[in-house]
Coordinates of C-alpha atoms in Angstrom, one line a residue:
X300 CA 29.3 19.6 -5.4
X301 CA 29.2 16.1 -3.7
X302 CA 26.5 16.3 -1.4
X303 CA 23.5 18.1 -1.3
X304 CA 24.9 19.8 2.2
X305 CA 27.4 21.5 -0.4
X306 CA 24.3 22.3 -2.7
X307 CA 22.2 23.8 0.2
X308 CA 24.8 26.8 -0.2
X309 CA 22.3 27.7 -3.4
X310 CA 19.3 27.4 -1.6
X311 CA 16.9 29.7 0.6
X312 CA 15.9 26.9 1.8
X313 CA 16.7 23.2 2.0
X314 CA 13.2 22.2 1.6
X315 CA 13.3 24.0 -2.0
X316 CA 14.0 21.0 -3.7
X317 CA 12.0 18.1 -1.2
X318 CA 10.9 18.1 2.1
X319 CA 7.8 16.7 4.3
X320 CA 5.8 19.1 5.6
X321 CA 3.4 18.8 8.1
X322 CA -0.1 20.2 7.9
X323 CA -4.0 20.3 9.4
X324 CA -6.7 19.8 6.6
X325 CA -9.6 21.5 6.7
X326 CA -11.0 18.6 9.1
X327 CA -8.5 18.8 11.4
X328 CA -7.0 15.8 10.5
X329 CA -3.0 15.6 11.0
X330 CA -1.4 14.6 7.7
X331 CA 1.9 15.6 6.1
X332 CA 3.2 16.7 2.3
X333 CA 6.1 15.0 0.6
X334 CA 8.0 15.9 -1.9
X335 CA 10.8 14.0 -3.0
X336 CA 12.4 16.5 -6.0
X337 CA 12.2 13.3 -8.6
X338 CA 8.6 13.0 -9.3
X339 CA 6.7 11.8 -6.4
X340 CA 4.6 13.9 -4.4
X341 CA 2.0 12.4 -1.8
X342 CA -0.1 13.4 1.1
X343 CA 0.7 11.1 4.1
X344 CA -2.2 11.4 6.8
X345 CA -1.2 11.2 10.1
X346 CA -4.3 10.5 12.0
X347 CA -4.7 7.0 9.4
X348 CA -1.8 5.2 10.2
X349 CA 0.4 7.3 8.2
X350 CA -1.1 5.4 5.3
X351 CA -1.0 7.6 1.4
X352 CA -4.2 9.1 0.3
X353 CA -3.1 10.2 -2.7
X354 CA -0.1 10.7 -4.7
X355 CA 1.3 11.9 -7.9
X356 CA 4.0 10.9 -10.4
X357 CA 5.4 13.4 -12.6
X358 CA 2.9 15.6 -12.1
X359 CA -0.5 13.1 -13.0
X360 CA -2.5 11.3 -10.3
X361 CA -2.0 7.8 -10.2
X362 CA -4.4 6.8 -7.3
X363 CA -8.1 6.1 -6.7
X364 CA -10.0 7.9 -4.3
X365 CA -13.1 6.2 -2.7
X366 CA -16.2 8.0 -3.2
X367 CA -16.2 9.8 0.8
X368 CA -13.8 11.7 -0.9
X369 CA -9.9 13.0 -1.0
X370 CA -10.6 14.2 2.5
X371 CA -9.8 11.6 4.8
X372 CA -11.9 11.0 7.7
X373 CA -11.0 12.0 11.2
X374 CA -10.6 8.4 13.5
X375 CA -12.6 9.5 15.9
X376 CA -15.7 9.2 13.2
X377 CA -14.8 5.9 12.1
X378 CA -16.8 3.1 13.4
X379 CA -16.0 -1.0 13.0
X380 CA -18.9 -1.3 10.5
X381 CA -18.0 2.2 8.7
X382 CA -14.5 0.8 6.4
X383 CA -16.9 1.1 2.9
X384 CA -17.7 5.0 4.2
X385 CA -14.1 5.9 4.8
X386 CA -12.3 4.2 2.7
X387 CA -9.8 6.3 1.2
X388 CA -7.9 4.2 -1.2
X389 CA -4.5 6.1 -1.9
X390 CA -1.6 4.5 -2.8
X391 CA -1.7 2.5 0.4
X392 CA -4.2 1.7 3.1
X393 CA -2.6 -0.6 5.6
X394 CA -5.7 -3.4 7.0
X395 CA -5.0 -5.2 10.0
X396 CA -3.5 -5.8 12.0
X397 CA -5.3 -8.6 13.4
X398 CA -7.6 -9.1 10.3
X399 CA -8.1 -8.2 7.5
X400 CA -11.0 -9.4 4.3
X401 CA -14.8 -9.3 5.7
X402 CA -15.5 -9.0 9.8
X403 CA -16.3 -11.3 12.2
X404 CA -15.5 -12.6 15.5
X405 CA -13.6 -15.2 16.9
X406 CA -11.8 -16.3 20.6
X407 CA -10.1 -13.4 20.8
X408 CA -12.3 -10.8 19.7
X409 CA -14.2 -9.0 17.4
X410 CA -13.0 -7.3 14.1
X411 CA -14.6 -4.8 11.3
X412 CA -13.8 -4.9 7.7
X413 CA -10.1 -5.0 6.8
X414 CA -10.0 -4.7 10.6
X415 CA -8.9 -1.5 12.7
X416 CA -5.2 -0.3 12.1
X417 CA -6.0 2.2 8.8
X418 CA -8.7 3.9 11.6
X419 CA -5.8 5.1 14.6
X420 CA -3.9 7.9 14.7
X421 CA -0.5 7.9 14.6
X422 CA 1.9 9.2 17.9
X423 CA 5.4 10.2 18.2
X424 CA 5.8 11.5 14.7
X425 CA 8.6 13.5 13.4
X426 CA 9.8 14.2 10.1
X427 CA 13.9 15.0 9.1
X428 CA 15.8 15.6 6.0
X429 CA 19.0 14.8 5.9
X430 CA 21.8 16.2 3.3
X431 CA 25.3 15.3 4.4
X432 CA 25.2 11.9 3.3
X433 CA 26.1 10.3 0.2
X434 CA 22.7 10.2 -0.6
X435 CA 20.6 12.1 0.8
X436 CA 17.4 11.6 1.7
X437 CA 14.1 12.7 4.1
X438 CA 12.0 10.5 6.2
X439 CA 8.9 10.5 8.2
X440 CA 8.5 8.1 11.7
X441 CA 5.5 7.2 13.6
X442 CA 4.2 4.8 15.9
X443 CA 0.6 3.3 15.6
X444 CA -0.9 1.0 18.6
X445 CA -3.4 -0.9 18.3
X446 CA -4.8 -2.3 21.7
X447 CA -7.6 -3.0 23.8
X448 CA -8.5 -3.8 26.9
X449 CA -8.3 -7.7 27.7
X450 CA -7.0 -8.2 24.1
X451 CA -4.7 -7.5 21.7
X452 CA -1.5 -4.8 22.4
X453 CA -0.2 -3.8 18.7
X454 CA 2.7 -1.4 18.0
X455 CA 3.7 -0.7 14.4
X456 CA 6.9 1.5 14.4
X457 CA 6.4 3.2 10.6
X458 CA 8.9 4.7 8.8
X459 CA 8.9 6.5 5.6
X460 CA 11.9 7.5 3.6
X461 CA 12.7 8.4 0.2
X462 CA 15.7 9.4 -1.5
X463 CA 16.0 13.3 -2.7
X464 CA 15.9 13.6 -6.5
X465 CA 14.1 10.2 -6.7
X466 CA 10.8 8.8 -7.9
X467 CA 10.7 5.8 -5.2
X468 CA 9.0 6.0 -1.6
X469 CA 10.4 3.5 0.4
X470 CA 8.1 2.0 3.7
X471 CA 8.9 -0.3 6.5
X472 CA 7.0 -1.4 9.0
X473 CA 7.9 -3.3 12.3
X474 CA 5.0 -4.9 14.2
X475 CA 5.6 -5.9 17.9
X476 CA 3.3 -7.5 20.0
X477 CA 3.7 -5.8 23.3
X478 CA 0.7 -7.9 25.1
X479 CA 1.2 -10.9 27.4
X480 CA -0.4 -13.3 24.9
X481 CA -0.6 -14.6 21.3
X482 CA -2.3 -13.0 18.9
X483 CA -3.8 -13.2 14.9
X484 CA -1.7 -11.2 12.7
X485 CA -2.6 -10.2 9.1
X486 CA -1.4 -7.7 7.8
X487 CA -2.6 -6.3 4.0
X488 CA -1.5 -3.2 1.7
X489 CA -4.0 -2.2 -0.2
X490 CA -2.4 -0.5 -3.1
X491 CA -4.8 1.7 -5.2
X492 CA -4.9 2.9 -9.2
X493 CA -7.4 4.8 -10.8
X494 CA -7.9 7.1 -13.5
X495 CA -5.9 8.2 -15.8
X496 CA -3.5 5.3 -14.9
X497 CA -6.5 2.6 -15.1
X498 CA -8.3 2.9 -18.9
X499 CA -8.8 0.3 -21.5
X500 CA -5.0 0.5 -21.7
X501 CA -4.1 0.0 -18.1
X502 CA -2.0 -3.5 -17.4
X503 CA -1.0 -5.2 -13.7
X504 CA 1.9 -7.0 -13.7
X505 CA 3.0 -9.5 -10.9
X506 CA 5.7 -11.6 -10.7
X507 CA 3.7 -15.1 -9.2
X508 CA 4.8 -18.6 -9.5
X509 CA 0.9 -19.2 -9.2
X510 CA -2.8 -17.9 -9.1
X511 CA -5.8 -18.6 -8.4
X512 CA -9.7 -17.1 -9.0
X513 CA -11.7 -15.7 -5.5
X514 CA -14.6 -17.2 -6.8
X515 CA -17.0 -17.7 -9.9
X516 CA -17.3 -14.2 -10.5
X517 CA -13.5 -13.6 -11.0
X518 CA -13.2 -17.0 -12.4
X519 CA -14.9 -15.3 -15.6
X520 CA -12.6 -12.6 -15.5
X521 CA -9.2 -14.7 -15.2
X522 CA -8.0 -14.3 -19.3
X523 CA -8.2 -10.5 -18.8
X524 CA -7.3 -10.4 -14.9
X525 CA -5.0 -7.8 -15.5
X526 CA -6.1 -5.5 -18.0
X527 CA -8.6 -2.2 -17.7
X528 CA -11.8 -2.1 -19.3
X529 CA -14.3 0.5 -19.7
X530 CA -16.4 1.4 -16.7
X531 CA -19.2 -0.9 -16.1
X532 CA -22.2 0.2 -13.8
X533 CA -22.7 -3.2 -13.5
X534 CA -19.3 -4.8 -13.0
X535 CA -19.0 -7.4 -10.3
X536 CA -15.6 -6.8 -8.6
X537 CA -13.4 -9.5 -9.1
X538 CA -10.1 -10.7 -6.9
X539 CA -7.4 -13.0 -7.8
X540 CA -4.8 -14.7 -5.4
X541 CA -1.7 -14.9 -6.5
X542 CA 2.0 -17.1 -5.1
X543 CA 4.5 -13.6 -5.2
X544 CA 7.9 -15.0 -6.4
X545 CA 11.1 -12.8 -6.3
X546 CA 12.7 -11.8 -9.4
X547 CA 15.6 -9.3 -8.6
X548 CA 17.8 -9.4 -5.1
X549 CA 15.1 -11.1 -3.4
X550 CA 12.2 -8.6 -4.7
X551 CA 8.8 -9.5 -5.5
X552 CA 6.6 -7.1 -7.9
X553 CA 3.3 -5.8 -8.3
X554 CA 3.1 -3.2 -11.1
X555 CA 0.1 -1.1 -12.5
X556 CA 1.0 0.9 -16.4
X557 CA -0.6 2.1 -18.8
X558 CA 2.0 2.5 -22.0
X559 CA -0.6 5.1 -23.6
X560 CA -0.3 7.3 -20.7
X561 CA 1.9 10.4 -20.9
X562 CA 4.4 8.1 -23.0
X563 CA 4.2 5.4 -20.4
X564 CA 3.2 6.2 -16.4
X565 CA 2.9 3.7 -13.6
X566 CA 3.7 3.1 -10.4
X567 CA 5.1 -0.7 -9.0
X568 CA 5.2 -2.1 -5.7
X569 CA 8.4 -3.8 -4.6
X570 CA 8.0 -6.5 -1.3
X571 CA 9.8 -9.4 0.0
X572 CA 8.0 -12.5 -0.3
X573 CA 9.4 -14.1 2.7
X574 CA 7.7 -11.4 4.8
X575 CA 4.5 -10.8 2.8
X576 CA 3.8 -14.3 1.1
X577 CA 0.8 -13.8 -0.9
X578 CA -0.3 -11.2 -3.2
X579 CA -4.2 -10.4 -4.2
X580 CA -5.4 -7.8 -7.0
X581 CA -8.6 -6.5 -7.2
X582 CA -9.9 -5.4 -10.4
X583 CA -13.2 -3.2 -10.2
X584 CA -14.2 -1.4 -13.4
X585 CA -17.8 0.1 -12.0
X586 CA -18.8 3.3 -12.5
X587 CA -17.1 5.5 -9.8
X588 CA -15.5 2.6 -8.3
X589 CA -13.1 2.6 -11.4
X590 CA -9.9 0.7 -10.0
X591 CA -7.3 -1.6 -10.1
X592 CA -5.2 -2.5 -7.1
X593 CA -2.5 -4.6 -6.1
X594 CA -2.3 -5.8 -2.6
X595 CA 0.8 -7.9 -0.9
X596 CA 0.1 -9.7 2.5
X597 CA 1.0 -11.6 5.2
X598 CA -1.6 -14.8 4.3
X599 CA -3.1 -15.8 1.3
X600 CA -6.6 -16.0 3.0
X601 CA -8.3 -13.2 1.5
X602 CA -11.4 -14.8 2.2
X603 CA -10.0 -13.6 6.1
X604 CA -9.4 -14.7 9.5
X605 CA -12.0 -17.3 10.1
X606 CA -11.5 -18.9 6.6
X607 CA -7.6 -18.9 8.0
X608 CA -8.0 -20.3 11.1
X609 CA -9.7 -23.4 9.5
X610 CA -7.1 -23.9 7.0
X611 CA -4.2 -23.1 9.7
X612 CA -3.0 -21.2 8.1
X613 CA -3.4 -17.8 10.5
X614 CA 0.0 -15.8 11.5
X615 CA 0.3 -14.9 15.2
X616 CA 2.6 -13.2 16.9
X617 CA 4.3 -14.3 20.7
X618 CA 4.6 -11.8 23.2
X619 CA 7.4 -9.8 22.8
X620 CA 7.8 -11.5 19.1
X621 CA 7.9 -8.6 16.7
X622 CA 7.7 -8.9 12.1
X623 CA 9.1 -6.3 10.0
X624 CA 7.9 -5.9 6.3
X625 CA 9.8 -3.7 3.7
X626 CA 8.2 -2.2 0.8
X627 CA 9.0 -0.1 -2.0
X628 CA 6.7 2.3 -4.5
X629 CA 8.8 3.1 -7.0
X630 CA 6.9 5.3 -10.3
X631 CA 7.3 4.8 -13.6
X632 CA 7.9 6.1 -16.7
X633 CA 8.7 5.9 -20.4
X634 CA 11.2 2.6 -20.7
X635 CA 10.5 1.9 -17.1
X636 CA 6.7 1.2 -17.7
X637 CA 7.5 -0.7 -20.8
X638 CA 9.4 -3.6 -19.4
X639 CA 6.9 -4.6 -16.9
X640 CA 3.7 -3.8 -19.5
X641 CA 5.9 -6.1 -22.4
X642 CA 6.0 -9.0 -19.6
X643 CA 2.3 -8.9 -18.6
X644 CA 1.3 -9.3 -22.5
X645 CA 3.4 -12.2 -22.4
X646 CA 1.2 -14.5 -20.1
X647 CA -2.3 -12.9 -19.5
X648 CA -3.5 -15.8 -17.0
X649 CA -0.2 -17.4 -15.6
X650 CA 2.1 -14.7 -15.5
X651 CA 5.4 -15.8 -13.9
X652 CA 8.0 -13.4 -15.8
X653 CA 11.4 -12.1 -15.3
X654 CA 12.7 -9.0 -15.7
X655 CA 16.5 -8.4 -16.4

């Protein structure tokens, strides 16, 4: 059998062995189940700009969950000031696209934290497998816009793929600016692990030709930056900056293991560094907020938009003008956990390893 169009001959069903299927919560919030028949399984909500709220690999959680909970809020609760309440964490929630680190205001408007994109429902959605190709594979479209009156008019065309049988989700994204005039862009992915991936064994590798400490608080942490630890009531979260640098076909990648885990479990976060130039990770070991994340981005101003504009360093995109970003979640296990773990023991503080 050569395709899985041959092998659906066997089946009741072609979603027996993956699928995406779409679903109300209790809430009423739109989201959508994959399965990919390799190991990946992960609610995408709908009505969050199709970001992950959580997913499994191999069968164990490998996310963090804010504390409001695996339910994700409906939009229309979500205020600018509210992104702490509803912050989901998952496996990705997208901030931007205008602005993302603390709020503020500027010329062109006003923003909340990690600014408004993870907080609109997605239109136009529609989900397909399809089996008479050499490999075949399911995938989810959507289309978020992000405008207001007298400023900004954002469309992010999302697509979600994966191939059947596999254990990687693949994502890309294609921003337009469909206004007359130019606008701030960030864009952030704020990539989430938490227990029973992050313990005192958990390790973040990133392939980085550089890094840097946020401030004094991380700048205490930087000889352990990317291990776990054991949660600390009274941790002070700490972020590091990091220069992404490709390592394989033009791939940059952020990786969270823990070798002591179900004989090795993880999950790694492909990207492009010509389209998402900076990298951050945020390591939080507090009680409840018990996580390490990884987070590729358009500008290494985590500090955000105002601290970018004086270092001119703030994307914009021209009318018409439109950026695409490809990313890859691939999860780990066994040898495939080991090579990245192996590399971030190597260089705890100035990691800049290869992997063959």
């Amino acid at each position: 059998m050569s395709t899985l169009g041959d092998i659906s001959r066997c089946l009741g069903r072609d979603d027996q062995l993956a699928g995406i299927r779409e679903m109300r919560l209790e809430n009423g919030v739109r989201a959508a189940y994959l399965r990919t028949g390799g190991g990946v399984d992960a609610l995408i909500v709908l009505d969050r700009a199709m970001d992950i709220a959580w997913c499994n690999a191999f069968g164990i959680p490998v996310v963090w969950h804010g504390p409001g909970g695996i339910l994700p809020a409906h939009p229309g609760t979500i205020s600018d000031d509210a992104f702490e309440r509803r912050f989901f964490g998952g496996l990705v929630t997208t901030c931007g696209l205008e602005a993302f680190g603390p709020a503020g205001s500027d010329a062109f408007g006003a923003w909340g934290t990690h600014g408004h994109i993870n907080h609109i429902a997605a239109e136009e959605c529609s989900a397909a497998t399809h089996l008479n190709v050499p490999e075949p594979y399911i995938e989810l479209r959507g289309v978020i816009r992000q405008a207001r009156m007298f400023g900004e008019s954002l469309r992010l065309q999302r697509t979600w793929s994966a191939r059947i049988g596999g254990s990687e989700l693949q994502l890309r994204d294609i921003v337009t600016n469909e206004g007359g005039k130019s606008v701030p862009h960030m864009v952030l992915y704020h990539c989430n692990a938490g227990y029973p991936l992050v313990s005192e064994r958990a390790q973040v590798f990133i392939s980085q030709s550089s890094m840097r400490a946020r401030d004094a608080a991380a700048l205490a942490g930087i000889d352990c930056w990317n291990t776990g630890g054991a949660p600390d009531p009274d941790f002070i979260e700490q972020v590091f900056i990091h220069e992404p640098q490709a390592i394989a076909e033009g791939w940059a990648v952020a990786a969270v293991c823990n070798e002591a885990l179900d004989g090795g479990l993880g999950f790694a976060v492909h990207f492009r560094p010509e389209q998402l130039g900076a990298c951050f990770s945020w390591r939080m070991l507090g009680t409840r907020a018990y996580v390490l994340a990884v987070e590729p981005a358009n500008c290494a101003q985590v500090e955000g938009r105002i601290a970018a504009a004086r270092a001119g360093t703030l994307p914009f995109l021209e009318p018409g003008e439109s950026r695409t970003y490809d990313l890859r979640f691939e999860m780990l296990k066994g040898a495939g956990v080991a090579r990245y773990a192996a590399d971030s023991r190597n260089d705890a503080s100035r990691l800049s390893g290869r992997i063959a």
